[in-house]
Tab-separated table of C-alpha atoms in Angstrom:
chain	number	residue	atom	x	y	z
A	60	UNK	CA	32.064	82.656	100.366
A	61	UNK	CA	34.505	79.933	102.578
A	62	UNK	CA	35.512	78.879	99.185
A	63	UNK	CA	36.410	82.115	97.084
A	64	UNK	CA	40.066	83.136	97.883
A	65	UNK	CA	40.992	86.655	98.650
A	66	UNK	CA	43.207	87.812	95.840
A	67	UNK	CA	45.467	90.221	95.542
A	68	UNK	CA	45.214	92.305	91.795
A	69	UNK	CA	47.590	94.540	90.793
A	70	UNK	CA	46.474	97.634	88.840
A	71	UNK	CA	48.932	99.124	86.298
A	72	UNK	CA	48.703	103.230	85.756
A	73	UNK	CA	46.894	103.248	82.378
A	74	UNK	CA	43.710	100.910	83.933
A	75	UNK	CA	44.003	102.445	87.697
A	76	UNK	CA	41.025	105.399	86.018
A	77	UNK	CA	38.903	102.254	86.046
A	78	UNK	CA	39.920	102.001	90.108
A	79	UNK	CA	39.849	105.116	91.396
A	80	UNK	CA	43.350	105.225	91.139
A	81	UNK	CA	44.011	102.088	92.896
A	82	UNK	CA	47.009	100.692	92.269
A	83	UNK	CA	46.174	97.587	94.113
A	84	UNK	CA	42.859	95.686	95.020
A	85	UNK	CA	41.181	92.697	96.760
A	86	UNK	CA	38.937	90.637	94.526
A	87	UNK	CA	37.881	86.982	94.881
A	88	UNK	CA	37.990	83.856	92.362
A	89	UNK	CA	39.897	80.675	92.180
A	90	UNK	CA	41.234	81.119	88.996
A	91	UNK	CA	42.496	83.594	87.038
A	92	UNK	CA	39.399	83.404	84.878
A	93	UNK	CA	36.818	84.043	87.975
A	94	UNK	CA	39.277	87.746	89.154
A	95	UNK	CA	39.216	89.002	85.804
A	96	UNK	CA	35.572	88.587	86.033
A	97	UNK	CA	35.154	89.728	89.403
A	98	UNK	CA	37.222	92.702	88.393
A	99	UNK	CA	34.855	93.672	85.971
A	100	UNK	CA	32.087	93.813	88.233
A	101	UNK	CA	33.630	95.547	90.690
A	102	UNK	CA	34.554	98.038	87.618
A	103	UNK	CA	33.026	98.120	84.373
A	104	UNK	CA	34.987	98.654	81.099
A	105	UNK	CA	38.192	97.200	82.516
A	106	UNK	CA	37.659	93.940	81.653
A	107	UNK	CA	37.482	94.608	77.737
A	108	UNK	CA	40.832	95.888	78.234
A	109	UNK	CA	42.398	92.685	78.914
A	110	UNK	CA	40.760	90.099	77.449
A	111	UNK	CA	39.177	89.324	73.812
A	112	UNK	CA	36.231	88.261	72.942
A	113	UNK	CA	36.690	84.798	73.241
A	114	UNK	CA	37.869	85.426	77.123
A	115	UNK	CA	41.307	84.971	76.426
A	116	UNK	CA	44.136	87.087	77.542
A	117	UNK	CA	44.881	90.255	74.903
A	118	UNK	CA	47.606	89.375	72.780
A	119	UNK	CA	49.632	92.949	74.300
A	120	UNK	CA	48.702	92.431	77.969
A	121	UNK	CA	50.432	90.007	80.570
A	122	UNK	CA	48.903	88.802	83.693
A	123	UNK	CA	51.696	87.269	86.030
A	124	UNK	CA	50.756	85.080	89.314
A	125	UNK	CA	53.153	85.308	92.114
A	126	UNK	CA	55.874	86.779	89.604
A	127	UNK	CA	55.084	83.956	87.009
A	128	UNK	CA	53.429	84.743	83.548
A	129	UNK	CA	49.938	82.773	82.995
A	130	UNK	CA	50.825	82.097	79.123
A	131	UNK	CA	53.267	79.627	80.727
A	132	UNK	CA	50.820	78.293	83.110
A	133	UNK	CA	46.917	78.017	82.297
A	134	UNK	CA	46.308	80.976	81.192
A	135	UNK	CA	42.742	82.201	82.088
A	136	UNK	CA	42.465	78.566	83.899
A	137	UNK	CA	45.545	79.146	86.053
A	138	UNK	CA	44.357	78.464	89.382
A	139	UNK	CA	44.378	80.471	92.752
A	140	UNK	CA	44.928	80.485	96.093
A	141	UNK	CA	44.338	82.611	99.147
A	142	UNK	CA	47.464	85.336	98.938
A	143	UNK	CA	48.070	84.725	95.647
A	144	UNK	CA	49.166	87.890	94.124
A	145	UNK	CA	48.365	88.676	90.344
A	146	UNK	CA	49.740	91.448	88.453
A	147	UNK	CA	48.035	92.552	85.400
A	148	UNK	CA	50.459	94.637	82.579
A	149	UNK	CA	49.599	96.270	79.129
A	150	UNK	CA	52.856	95.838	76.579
A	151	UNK	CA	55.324	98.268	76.069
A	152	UNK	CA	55.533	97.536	72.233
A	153	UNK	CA	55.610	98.405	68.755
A	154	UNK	CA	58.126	99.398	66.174
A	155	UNK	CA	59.289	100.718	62.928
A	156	UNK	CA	57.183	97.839	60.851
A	157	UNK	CA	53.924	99.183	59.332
B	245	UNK	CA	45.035	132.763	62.146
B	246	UNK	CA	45.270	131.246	59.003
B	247	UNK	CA	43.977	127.957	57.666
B	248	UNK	CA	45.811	125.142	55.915
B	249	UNK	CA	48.553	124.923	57.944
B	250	UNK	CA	48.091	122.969	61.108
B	251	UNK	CA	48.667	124.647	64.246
B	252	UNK	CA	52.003	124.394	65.673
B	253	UNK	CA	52.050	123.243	69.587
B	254	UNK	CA	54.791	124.959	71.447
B	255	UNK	CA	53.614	124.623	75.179
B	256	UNK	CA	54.002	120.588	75.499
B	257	UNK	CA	57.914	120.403	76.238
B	258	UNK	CA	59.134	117.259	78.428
B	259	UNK	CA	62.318	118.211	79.919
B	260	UNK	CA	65.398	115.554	79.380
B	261	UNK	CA	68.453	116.271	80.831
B	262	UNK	CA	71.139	115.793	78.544
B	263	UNK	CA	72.820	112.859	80.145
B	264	UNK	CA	69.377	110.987	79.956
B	265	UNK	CA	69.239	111.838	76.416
B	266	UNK	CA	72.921	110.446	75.643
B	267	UNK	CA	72.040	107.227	77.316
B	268	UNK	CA	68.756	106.542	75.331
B	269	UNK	CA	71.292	107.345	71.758
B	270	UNK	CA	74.194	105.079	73.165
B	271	UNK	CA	71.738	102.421	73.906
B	272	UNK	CA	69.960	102.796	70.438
B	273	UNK	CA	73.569	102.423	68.396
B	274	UNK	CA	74.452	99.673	71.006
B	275	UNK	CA	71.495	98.117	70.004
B	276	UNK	CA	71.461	98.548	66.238
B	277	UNK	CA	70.385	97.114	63.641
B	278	UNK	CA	67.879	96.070	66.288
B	279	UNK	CA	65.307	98.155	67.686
B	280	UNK	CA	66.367	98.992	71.290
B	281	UNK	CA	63.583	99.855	74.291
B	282	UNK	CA	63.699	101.253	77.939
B	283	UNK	CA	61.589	103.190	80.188
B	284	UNK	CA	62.577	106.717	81.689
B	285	UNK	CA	61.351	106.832	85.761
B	286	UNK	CA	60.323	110.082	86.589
B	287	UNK	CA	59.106	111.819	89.933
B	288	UNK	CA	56.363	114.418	89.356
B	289	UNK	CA	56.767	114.005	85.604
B	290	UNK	CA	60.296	114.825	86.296
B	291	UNK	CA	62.687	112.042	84.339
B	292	UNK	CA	64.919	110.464	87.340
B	293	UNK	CA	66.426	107.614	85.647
B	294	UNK	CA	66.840	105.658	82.943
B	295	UNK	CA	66.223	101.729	82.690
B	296	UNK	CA	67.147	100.195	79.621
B	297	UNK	CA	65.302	96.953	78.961
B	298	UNK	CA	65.029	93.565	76.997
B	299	UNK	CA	63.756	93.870	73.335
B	300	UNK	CA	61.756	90.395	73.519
B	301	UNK	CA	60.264	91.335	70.128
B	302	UNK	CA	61.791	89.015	66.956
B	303	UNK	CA	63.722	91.263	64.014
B	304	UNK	CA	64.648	93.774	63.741
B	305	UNK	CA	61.421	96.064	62.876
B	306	UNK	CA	59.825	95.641	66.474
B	307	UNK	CA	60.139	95.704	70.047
B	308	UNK	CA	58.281	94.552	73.108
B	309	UNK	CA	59.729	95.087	76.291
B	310	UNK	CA	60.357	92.022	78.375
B	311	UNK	CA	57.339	92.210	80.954
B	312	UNK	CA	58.813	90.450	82.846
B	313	UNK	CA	61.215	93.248	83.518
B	314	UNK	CA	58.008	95.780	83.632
B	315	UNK	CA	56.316	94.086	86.150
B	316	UNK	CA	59.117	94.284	88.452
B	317	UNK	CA	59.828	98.068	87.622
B	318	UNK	CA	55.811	99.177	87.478
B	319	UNK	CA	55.277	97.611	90.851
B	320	UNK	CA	58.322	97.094	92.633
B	321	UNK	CA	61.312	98.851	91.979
B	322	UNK	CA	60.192	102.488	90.564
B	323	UNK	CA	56.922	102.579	93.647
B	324	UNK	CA	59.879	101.947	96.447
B	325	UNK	CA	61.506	104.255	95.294
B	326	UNK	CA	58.608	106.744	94.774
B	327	UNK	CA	59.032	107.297	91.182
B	328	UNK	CA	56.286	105.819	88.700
B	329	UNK	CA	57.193	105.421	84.301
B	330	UNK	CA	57.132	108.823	82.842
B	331	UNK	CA	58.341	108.100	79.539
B	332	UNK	CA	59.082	104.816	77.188
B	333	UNK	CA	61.929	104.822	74.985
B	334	UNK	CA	62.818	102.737	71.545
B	335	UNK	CA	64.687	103.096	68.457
B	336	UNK	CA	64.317	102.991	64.434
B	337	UNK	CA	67.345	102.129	63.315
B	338	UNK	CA	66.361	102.645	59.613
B	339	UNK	CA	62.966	105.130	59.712
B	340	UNK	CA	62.655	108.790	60.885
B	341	UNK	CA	61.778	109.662	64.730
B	342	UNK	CA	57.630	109.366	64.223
B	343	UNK	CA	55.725	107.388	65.152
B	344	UNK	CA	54.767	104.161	62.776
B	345	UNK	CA	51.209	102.764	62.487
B	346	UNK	CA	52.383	99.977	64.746
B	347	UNK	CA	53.363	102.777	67.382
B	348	UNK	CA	49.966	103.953	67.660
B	349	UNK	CA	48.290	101.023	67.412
B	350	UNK	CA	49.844	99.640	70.341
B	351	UNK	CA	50.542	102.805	72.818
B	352	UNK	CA	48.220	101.178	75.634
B	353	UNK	CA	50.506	103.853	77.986
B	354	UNK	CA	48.402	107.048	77.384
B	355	UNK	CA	50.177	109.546	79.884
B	356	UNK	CA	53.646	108.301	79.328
B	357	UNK	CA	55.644	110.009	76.493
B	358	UNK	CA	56.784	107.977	73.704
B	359	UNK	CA	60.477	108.858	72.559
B	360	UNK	CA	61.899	107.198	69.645
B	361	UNK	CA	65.554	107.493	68.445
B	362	UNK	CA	66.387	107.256	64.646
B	363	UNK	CA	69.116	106.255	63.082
B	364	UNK	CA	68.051	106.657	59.910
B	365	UNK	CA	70.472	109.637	59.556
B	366	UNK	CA	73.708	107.471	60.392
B	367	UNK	CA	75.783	110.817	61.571
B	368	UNK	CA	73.281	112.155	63.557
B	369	UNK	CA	71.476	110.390	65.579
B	370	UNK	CA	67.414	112.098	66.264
B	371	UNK	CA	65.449	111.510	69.708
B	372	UNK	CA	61.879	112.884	69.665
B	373	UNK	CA	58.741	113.005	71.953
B	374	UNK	CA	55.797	112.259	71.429
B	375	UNK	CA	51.951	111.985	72.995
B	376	UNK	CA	50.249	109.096	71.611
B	377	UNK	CA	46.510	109.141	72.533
B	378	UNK	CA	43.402	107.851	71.164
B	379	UNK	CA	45.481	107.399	68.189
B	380	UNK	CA	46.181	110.742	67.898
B	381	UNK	CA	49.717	111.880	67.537
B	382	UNK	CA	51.347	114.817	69.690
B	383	UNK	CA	54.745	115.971	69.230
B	384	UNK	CA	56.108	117.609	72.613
B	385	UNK	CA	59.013	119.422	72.675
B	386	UNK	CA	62.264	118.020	74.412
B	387	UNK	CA	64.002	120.623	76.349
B	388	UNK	CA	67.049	119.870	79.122
């Protein structure tokens, strides 16, 4: 489609069993929003992984654009353009609080 | 074999030099009363390196590692130089070296191993590993 961009995804380790081991993909959308979903499609289950059930972003992953985090941007709504590179990454977290 | 007593797993071991191991302990006392975090870079499973990294997490009780810094070592940095994260490091300052219900709730990082330093035993200082998968718990052995 002329007017679906081709997108560059970035797979971290723990998700790449959802891509074959592909560390990095192709997938097309003009927003954030429209790759996660494409993602899915191309590979069921991932897409639970990062977002809730309301489509947001998961609180403990990060999804960057061009080195830029979408929480500061649009989040799901950021928008995208051909060669835009997005970079998906679960949290590192936790701690001694129970 | 007898029953009760749960089985004691001997063959896990993850090998940390000892230099590694100092730097993880200096960076947890550095750190303190704050919980410090890193990642260890490995090649083959074999530890390489060790990246210490910004606790973005607010208290004391919790840490987060900056993504921003992740994003640059997951994809950037540790692929040129053909390593990849092999373990991920933090502190309790104040609790023993297991992990804490927050711990397993959020270990999203199945194959990496999860070390934590305590300083809850102010003379000495106690770095364990750990497999954290389906919520399950693992204790490996470290070795140097």
């Amino acid at each position: 489609m002329a007017d679906e961009a081709g997108i560059t995804v970035l797979i971290p380790t723990p998700l790449r069993r959802f891509t074959d081991g592909d560390a990095k993909v192709t997938m097309a959308g003009a927003s954030v929003g429209e790759v996660l979903d494409s993602l899915e499609r191309a590979y069921p289950g991932i897409g639970e992984r990062l977002r809730d059930d309301s489509g947001q972003i998961r609180r403990f992953v990060n999804v960057f654009v061009n080195g830029q985090n979408v929480r500061d941007r649009d989040g799901v709504d950021t928008s995208l353009s051909e060669g835009d590179e997005v970079g998906i990454i679960p949290a590192m977290a936790g701690g001694s609080r129970v | 074999m007898s029953l009760g007593a749960p089985e004691v797993q001997t063959a896990d071991e993850f090998r940390l030099p000892g230099e590694m191991r100092e730097a993880i302990v200096a960076h947890a006392l550095r750190e303190a009363p704050r919980e410090c975090c890193g990642i260890v870079a490995g090649r083959d499973g074999a530890p390489v390196q060790v990246y210490e990294t910004r606790n973005i997490a607010e208290g004391n009780r919790l840490y987060e590692i900056d993504p921003r810094q992740l994003i640059d070592l997951e994809f950037r940095l540790l692929p040129e130089q053909g390593s990849e994260i092999v373990a991920i490091y933090h502190s309790h300052p104040e609790s023993p070296a297991y992990p804490s219900l927050t711990d397993v709730e959020l270990a999203f990082w199945p194959d990496a191993i999860y070390l934590i330093c305590s300083l809850a035993d102010g003379q000495r200082p106690d770095l364990r590993g750990f497999r954290i998968r389906d919520s399950l718990v693992h204790e490996v052995t470290l070795t140097q």
